[in-house]
XYZ file of C-alpha atoms in Angstrom:
561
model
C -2.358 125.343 -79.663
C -5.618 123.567 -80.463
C -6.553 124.162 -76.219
C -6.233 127.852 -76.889
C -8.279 127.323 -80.233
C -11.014 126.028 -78.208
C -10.507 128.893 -75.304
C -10.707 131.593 -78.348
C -13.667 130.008 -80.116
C -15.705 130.398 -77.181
C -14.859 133.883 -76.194
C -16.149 134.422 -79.541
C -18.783 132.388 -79.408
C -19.912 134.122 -75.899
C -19.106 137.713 -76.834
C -20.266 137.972 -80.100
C -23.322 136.030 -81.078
C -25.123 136.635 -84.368
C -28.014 138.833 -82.722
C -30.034 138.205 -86.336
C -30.232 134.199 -85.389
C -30.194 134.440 -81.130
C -33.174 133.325 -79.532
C -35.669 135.852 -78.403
C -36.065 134.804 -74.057
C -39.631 135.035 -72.872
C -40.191 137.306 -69.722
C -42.256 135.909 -67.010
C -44.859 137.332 -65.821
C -46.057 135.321 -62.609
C -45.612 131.703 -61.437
C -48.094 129.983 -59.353
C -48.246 126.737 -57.667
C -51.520 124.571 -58.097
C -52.540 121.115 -57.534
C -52.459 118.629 -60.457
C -56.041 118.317 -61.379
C -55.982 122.181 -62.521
C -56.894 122.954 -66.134
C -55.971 125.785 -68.629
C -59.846 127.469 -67.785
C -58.953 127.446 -63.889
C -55.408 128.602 -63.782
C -55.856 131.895 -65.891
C -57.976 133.746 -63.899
C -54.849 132.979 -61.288
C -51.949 133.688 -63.308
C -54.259 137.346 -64.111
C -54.180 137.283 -60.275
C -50.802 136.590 -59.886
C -52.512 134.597 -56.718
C -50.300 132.015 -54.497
C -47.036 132.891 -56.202
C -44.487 130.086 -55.826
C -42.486 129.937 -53.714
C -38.304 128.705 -54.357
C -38.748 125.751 -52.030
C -42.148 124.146 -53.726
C -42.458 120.665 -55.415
C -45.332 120.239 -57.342
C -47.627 121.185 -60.342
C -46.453 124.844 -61.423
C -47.717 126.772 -63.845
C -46.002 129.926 -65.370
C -47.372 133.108 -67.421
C -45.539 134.708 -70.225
C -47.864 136.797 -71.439
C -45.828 139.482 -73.630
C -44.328 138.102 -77.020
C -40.633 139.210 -77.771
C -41.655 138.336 -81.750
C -44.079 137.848 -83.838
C -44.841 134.319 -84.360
C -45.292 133.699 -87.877
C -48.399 131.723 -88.247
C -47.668 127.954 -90.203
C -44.038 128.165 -89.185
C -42.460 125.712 -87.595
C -40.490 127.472 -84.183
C -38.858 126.021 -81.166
C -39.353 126.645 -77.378
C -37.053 125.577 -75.164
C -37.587 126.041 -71.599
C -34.709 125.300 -68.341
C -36.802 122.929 -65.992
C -33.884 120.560 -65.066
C -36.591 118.338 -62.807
C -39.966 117.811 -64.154
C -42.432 114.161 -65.082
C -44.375 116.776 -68.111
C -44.715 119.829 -69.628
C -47.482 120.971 -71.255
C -47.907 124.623 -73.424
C -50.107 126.441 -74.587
C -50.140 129.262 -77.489
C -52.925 131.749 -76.802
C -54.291 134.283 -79.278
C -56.902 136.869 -78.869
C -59.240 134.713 -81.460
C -59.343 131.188 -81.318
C -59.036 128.295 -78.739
C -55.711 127.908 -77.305
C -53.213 125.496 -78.984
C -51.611 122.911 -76.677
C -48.341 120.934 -76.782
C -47.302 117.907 -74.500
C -43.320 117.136 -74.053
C -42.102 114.024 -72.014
C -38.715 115.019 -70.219
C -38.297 111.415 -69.445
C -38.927 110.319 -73.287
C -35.471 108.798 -74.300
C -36.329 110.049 -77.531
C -37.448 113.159 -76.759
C -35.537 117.109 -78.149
C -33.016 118.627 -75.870
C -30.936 120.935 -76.214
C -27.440 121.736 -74.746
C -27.259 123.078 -71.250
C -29.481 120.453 -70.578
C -32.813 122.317 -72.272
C -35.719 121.045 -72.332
C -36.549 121.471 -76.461
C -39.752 121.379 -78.573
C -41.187 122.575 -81.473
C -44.764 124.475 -82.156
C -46.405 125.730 -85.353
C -48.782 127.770 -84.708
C -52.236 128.451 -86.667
C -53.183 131.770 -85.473
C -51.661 134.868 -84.123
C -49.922 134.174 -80.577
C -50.229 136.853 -77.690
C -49.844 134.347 -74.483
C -47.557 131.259 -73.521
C -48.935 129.885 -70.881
C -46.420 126.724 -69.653
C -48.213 123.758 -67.173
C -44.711 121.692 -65.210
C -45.868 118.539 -63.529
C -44.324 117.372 -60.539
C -41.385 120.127 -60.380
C -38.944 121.932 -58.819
C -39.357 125.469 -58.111
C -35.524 126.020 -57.686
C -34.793 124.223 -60.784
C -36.693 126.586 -62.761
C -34.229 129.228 -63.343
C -33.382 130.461 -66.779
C -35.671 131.939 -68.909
C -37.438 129.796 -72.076
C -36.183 131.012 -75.225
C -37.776 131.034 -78.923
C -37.251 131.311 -82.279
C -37.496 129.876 -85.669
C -36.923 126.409 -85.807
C -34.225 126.872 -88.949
C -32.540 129.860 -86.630
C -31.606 126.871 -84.041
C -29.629 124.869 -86.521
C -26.645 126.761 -86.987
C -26.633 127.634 -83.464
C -27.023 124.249 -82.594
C -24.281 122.874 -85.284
C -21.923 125.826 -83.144
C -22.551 124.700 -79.862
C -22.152 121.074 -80.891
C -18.617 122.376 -82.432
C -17.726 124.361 -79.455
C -18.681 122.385 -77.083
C -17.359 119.017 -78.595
C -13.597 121.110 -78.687
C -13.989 121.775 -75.059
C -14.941 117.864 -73.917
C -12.200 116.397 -76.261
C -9.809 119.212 -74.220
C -10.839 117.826 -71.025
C -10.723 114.398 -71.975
C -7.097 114.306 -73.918
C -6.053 116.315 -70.702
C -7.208 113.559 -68.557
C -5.341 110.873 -70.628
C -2.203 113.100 -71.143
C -1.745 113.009 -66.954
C -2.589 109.748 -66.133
C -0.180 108.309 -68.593
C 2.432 110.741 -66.291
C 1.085 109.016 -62.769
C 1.909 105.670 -64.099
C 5.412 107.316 -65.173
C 5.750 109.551 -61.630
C 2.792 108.509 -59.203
C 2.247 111.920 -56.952
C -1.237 111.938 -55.570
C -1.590 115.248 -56.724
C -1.818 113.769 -60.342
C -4.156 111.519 -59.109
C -6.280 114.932 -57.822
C -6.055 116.827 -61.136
C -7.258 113.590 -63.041
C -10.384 113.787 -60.686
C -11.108 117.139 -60.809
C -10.576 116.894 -64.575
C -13.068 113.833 -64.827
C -15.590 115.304 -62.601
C -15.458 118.511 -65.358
C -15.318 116.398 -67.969
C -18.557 114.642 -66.758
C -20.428 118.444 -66.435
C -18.893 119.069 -70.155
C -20.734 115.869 -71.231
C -24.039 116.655 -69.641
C -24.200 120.439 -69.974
C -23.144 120.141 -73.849
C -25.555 117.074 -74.063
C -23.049 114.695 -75.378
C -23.961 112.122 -72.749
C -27.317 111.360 -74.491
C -24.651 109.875 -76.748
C -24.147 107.167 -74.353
C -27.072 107.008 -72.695
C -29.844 108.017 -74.483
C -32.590 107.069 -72.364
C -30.880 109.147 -69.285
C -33.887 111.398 -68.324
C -33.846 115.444 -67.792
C -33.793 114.822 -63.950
C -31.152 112.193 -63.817
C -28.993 114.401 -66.025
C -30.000 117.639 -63.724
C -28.622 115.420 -60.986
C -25.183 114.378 -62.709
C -24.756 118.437 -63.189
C -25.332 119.583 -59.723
C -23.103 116.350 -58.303
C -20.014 116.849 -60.398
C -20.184 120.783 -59.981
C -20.086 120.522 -56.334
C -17.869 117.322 -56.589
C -15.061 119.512 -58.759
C -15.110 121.659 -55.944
C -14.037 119.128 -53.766
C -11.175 117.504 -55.938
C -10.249 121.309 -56.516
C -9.089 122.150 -53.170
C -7.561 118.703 -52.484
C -6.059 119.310 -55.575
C -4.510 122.644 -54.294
C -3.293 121.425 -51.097
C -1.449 118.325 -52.366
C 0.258 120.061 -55.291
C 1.355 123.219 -53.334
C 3.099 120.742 -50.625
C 4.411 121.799 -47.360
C 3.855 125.744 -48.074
C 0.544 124.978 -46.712
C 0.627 124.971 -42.630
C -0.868 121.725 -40.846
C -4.528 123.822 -39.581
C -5.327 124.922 -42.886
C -4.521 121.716 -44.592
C -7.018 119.719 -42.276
C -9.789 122.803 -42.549
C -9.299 121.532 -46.641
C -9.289 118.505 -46.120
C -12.646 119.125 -44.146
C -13.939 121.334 -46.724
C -13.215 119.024 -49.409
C -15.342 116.129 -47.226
C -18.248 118.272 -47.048
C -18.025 119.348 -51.168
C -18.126 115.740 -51.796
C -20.963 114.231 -49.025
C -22.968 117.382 -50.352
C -22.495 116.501 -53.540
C -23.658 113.085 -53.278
C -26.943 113.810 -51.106
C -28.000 116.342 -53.384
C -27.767 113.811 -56.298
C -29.632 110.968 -54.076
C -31.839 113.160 -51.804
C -36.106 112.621 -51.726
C -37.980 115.803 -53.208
C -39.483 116.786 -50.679
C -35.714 117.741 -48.704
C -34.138 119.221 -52.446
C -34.007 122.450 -51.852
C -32.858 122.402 -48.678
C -29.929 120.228 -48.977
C -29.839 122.571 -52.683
C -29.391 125.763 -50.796
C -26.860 124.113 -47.910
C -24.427 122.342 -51.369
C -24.172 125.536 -52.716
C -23.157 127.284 -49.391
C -20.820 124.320 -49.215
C -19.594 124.976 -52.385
C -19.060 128.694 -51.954
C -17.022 127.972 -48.857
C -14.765 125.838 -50.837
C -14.043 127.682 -53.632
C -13.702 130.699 -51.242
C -10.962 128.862 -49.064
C -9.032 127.502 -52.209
C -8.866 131.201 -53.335
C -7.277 131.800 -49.767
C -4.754 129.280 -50.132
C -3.512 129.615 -53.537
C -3.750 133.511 -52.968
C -1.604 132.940 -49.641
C 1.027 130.451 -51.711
C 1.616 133.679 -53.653
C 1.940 136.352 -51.226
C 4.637 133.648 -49.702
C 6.129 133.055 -53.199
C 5.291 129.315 -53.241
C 6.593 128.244 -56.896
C 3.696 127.998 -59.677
C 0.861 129.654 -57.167
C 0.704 132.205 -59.121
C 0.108 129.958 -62.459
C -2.743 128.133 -60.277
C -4.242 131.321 -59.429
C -4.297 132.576 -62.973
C -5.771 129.019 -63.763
C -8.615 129.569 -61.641
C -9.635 132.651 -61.551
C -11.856 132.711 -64.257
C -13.715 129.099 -63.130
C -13.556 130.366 -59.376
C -15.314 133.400 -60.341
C -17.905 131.571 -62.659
C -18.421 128.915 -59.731
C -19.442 132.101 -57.281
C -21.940 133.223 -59.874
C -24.029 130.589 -59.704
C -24.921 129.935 -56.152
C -25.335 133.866 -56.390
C -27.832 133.146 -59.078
C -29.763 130.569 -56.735
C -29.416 132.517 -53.913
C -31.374 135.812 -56.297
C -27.998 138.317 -55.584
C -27.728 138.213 -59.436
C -30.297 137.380 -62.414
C -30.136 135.046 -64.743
C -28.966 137.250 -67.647
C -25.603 137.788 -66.138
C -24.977 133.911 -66.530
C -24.752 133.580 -70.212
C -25.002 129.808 -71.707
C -21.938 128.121 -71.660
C -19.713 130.201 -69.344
C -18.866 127.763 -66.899
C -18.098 125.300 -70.236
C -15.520 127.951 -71.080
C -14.436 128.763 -67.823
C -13.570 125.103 -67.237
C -11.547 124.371 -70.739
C -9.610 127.873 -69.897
C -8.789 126.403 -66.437
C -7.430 122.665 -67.405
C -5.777 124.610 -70.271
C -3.507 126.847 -68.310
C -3.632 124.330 -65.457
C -1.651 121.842 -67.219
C 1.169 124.025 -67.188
C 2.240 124.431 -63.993
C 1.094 120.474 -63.635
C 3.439 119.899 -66.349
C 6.044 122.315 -65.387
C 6.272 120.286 -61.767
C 5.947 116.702 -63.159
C 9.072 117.930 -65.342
C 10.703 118.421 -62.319
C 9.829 115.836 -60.439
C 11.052 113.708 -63.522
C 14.488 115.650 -63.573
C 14.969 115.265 -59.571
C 14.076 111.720 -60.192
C 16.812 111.348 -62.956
C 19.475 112.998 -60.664
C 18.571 110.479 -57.367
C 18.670 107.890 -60.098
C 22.138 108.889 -60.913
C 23.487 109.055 -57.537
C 21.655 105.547 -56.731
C 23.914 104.728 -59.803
C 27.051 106.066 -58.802
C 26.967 105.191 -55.292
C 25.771 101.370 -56.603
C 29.340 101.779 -58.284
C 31.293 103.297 -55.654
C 29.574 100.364 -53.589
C 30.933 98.136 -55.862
C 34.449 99.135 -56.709
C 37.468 99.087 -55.527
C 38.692 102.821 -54.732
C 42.689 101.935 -55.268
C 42.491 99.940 -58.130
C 38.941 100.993 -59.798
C 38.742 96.994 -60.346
C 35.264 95.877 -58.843
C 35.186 94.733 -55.245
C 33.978 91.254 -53.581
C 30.554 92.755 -53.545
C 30.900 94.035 -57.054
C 32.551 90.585 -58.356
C 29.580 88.488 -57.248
C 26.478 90.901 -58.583
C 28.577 90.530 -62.093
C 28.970 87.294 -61.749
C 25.330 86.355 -60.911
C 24.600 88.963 -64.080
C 25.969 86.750 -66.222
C 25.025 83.682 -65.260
C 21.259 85.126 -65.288
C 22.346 86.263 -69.088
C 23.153 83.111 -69.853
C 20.136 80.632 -68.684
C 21.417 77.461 -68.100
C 24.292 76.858 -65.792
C 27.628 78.280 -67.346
C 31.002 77.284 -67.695
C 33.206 79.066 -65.928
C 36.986 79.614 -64.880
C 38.373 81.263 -61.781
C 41.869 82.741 -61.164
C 42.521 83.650 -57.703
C 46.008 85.688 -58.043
C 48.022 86.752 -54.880
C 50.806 89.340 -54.772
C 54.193 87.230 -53.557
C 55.856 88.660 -50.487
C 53.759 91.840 -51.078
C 54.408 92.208 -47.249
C 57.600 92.876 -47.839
C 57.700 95.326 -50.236
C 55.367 97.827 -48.582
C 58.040 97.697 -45.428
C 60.798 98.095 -47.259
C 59.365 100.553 -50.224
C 56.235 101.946 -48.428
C 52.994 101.799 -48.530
C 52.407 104.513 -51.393
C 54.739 102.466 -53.433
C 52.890 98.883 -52.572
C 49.828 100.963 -53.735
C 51.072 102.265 -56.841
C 52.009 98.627 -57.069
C 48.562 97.293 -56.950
C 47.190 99.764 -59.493
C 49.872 98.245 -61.563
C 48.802 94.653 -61.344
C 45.142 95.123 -61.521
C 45.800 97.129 -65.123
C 47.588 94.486 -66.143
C 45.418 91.767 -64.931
C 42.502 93.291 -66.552
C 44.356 93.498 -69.740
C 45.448 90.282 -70.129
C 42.633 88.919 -69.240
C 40.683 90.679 -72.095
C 37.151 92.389 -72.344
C 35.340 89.360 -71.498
C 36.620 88.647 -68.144
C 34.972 89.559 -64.856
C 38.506 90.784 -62.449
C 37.965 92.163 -59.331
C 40.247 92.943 -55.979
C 39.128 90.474 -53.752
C 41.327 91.561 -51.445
C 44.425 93.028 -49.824
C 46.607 91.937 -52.611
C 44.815 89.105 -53.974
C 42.898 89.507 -57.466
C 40.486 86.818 -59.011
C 39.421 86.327 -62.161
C 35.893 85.133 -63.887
C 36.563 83.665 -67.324
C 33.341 83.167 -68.861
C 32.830 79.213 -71.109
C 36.665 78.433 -70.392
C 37.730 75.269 -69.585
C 40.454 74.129 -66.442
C 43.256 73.979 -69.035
C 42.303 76.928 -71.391
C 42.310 79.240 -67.995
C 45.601 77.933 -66.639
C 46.740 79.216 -70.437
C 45.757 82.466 -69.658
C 46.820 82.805 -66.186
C 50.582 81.639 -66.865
C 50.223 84.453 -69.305
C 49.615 86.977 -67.182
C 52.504 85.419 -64.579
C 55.167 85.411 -67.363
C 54.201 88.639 -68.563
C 53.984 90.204 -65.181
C 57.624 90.935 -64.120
C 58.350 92.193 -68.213
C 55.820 95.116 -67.831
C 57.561 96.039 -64.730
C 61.319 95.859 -66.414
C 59.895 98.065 -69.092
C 56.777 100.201 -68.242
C 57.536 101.333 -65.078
C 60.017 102.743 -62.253
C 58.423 100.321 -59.395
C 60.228 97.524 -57.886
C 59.052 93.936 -59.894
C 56.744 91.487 -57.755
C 55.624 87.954 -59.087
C 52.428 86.195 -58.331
C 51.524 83.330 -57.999
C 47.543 81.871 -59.200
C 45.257 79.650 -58.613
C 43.198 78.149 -61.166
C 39.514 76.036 -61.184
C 36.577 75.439 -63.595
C 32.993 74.246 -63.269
C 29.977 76.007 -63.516
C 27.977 78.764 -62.635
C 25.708 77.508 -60.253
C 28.868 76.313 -58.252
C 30.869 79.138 -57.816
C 31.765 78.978 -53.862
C 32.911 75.746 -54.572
C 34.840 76.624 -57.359
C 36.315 79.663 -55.268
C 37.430 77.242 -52.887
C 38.849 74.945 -55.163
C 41.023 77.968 -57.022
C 42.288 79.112 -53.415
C 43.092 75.176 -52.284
C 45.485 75.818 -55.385
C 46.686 78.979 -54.977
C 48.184 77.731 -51.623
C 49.369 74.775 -53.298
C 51.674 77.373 -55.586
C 52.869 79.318 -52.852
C 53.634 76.256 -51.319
C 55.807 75.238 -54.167
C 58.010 78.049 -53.790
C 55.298 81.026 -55.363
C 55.726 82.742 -58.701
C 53.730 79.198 -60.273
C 50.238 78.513 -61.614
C 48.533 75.295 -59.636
C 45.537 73.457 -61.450
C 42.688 72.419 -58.856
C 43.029 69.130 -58.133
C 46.368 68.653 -60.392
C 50.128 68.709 -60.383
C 52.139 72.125 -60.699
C 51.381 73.311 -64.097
C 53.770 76.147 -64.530
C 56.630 77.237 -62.516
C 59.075 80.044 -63.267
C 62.346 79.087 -65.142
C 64.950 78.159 -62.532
C-alpha cells in the first residue's frame, strides 16, 4: 500500500506540476570550447560568432551563451540557477544587462559545502542589481557530454516547496528500495536461491542511483564532489543493467535454452566491466568508453526484453509479471542513451523519471519474487514432510508400528542427549516362546496378528515413558528410562503375567508366553547393557521359558507350576 503511495505520488508529481512555481529552463544559444586563460571580453565576440562550436567528445574550458531570458529577473531578488554539468573543477556566471558591467558569480562543484540540488544539480543563487538580458556560463575543466540538460531559474522562494516535494518524493522512493532490499534478504537467509541474491543486487545498485540522483548521499558523505557523484550515477545505471538480466535468467530457470543463457551471462559481464571503466576511466578516453557503456547498456536491456518477452510467448510462470515489472524502467533505460546519442532532446526526459520508473519496477517486482519464494517455501515444506515420513517409515516397524533397531537406538541416543549426564537406564529384551511353532501350526497371518498383539501390549504396560521397539523377528526390547535392575524386573514380570490374560479375554488368537531378559546401567553403556539383558534372556529360556532372569542373578520370576 505505502509502495503504490509512492508510485502514485510521483505520477502526480511528474504529470502535474504547479506551472505557477516550475522553473523557467534557459535555451542555449551556442557553446564553444576555449582555452582556460579566456576572459568574459574575449569569449563574446565568439559566442556572437557562434565560432569553434563544441564538440560532444571535448574536455576542457567551455563556455555557453543563453542569451534570451524566459523571465524577467526582478532586480534585488534573490533567484536560483541551477545548471546539469555532472563533471566540472568551476563554474563561473555572468548576468549581462544592456547598461552596466556584467555581474559575476563563482560556484565550487567540489566545495563539500557547496548548493545542489536533486538530480545531482549543480545549484546557486544570484541577485541581481540591474535588468538581465544575457547569461553567459564559463565551465572549467569539463565534459562536453556531461552537459546535457538545460539550466533552469527561478525565484529562490519558488525552489522551496519544490525542493521540500522532491525531498518527500524522493525520500518515499529510497526508503521503497531500501525496505525492499531488507524484506528479501531476510528470505535468502530463510530459502537461499541465487536469484534472491540477484534481485538484492539489482535492488542495491538502484537504491545507490536513488541516493545520488535524489541527493540523499550528501547525507553520508558530504564532501563527495559533483564528479564523484556523476560517476556513482553512470556506474550503478549501467551496473543495474547487469544484475537485471542475471536477474532474469536465474529466476526464469530452465525455460531459458543453454545459448541464450551464456549470451546473458556475456551481456551481463560486459554491463558490469563497462560500468566500472566508465566510473575509473582518465578524461581524456570518457566519452568514448561513455558512448561504448551506453551501447552496452542498450544491448542489455534489449536482450532482457527478448528473454522475458520469449518466457511469455512460451508461458513460463510469472514472465508475464516480470515483463509488466519492467516495462516502464526498460523503456526509461532506452531513453537515455537515446538522449546521449541526440535521437531525442532533453525535454522528453523529465526530472525524476527513471526515480519513478525504478520504485514502480521493485514494486511490482516483488510480487512475482514473492509469489515464487512462497513456493519455493511450500515445496520445501512438502520435501520436508516426506524427509519426515520416510525418517519414520525408516524407523518403524511396518507389522507392529513399534520402532525398529534403527529407530530404537536414534530414541535412545535422544534421550540420553536430553538428559546430559549419563542416564540410568533399564533394558527388557522379550522373546516370543516357541513362536516357531505357532506360525506352522496356525500360519503365518495368525503369528502376525500375534505380534501386533504383543507389541500393543508391551507398549502398554510399559507406559508412556518407555522406549519399545521390535528388535526383531519376535523379540521386543524395552528402554526404561532412571529405573533400577529390580524396579524393571517389576515391570517386566508384569507384562509376563499379564500376557496370557489379555489373550484369554481380548482376543480369538491362540495364547503365547514370553519369556524376558532384564539389565540396568547407564546410558553411555548401552551395548553392554544389551548384552547383558540377552545373556539373561537365554538364561530364562534355559530355565524352561515363560520366566524373567535378572543380569547377573538367580531366576527372579517363573510361572506358577
Amino acid at each position: 500500500m505505502v509502495g503504490a503511495l509512492a508510485a502514485l505520488l510521483f505520477l502526480l508529481f511528474l504529470a502535474s506540476p504547479s506551472r505557477a512555481a516550475e522553473p523557467k529552463r534557459l535555451e542555449e544559444a551556442c557553446r564553444i570550447a576555449a582555452d582556460s586563460g579566456m576572459n568574459l571580453r574575449q569569449a563574446l565576440p565568439r559566442l556572437d560568432r557562434c565560432e569553434r562550436r563544441t564538440p560532444k567528445d571535448y574536455v576542457g574550458t567551455i563556455w555557453v551563451d543563453y542569451p534570451h531570458m524566459p523571465t524577467d529577473l526582478t532586480i534585488a531578488k534573490t533567484w536560483r540557477l541551477v545548471l546539469d554539468n555532472h563533471v566540472s573543477s568551476a563554474v563561473d556566471v555572468w548576468l549581462i544587462g544592456p547598461k552596466g558591467p556584467p555581474e559575476h558569480y563563482s560556484y565550487d562543484p567540489n566545495e563539500p559545502g557547496r548548493e545542489w540540488g536533486a538530480g545531482n544539480y549543480l545549484s546557486m543563487l544570484v541577485s541581481p542589481m540591474r535588468p538581465v538580458s544575457r547569461i553567459v556560463v564559463r565551465l572549467g575543466d569539463a565534459r562536453s557530454y556531461s552537459y546535457v540538460r538545460a539550466p533552469k531559474i527561478a525565484r529562490a522562494r519558488s525552489f522551496v516547496p519544490i525542493e521540500r516535494d522532491q525531498a518527500a518524493l524522493y525520500g518515499v522512493g529510497v526508503g521503497m528500495l531500501a525496505l525492499t532490499i531488507l524484506f528479501h534478504l531476510s528470505l535468502f537467509v530463510a530459502m537461499r536461491r541465487r536469484f534472491q541474491l540477484f534481485y538484492c543486487a539489482h535492488v542495491g545498485l538502484l537504491l545507490v542511483y536513488g541516493l545520488s540522483y535524489s541527493g540523499l548521499i550528501h547525507i553520508f558523505l558530504p564532501s563527495l564532489s559533483a564528479g564523484a557523484n556523476s560517476a556513482i550515477l553512470s556506474f550503478s545505471m549501467v551496473g543495474a543493467t547487469a544484475t537485471g538480466i542475471s536477474f532474469v535468467i536465474e529466476f526464469l530457470g530452465a525455460s531459458t535454452p543453454r545459448w541464450l543463457r551464456r549470451w546473458a551471462i556475456g551481456a551481463a559481464f560486459a554491463s558490469i566491466s563497462m560500468a566500472t571503466l566508465t566510473a575509473i576511466m582518465p578524461d581524456r578516453w570518457s566519452y568514448d568508453f561513455y558512448a561504448l557503456a551506453n551501447l552496452v547498456a542498450i544491448h542489455a536491456i534489449l536482450l532482457t526484453a527478448g528473454i522475458v518477452i520469449r518466457a511469455c510467448i512460451r508461458r513460463v510462470s510469472m514472465a508475464s509479471a516480470i515483463a509488466l515489472a519492467w516495462a516502464v524502467p526498460m523503456g526509461v533505460s532506452l531513453m537515455y542513451p537515446a538522449r546521449a546519442f541526440g535521437l531525442i532532446t532533453d525535454a522528453m526526459l523529465p526530472d525524476g523519471l527513471m526515480m519513478f520508473a525504478t520504485t514502480l519496477e521493485c514494486l511490482i517486482l516483488s510480487l512475482p519474487v514473492a509469489s515464487r519464494i512462497r513456493s519455493l517455501r511450500i515445496e520445501h515444506e512438502r520435501a520436508h514432510e516426506r524427509h519426515v515420513m520416510l525418517e519414520r517409515q525408516a524407523q518403524t516397524d511396518a507389522l507392529t508400528g513399534l520402532a525398529n533397531r534403527r529407530g530404537f537406538g536414534e530414541a535412545l541416543a535422544r534421550a540420553a542427549a536430553g538428559h546430559g549426564a549419563p542416564m540410568p537406564v533399564a533394558l527388557l529384551v522379550i522373546d516370543i516362546d516357541h513362536f516357531k511353532r505357532v506360525n506352522d501350526h496356525h500360519g503365518h497371518a495368525t503369528g502376525d496378528a500375534i505380534l501386533r498383539h504383543v507389541a500393543a501390549h508391551v507398549a502398554r504396560v510399559a507406559g508412556s515413558g518407555a522406549i519399545v521397539a521390535r528388535y526383531g523377528g519376535e523379540e521386543f526390547v524395552v528402554a526404561l528410562r532412571n529405573h533400577d535392575l529390580m524396579r524393571a524386573g517389576t515391570i517386566a514380570e508384569r507384562i509376563r503375567i499379564s500376557m496370557g490374560v489379555t489373550f484369554d479375554t481380548e482376543t480369538e488368537l491362540p495364547g503365547v508366553t514370553v519369556s524376558i531378559g532384564v539389565a540396568a546401567g547407564f546410558s553411555d553403556e548401552i551395548e553392554t547393557i544389551l548384552g547383558d539383558a540377552d545373556c539373561a534372556l537365554y538364561r530364562a529360556k534355559n530355565e524352561g521359558r515363560n520366566k524373567v532372569m535378572l543380569a547377573d542373578g538367580p531366576l527372579m520370576y517363573a510361572a506358577a507350576a
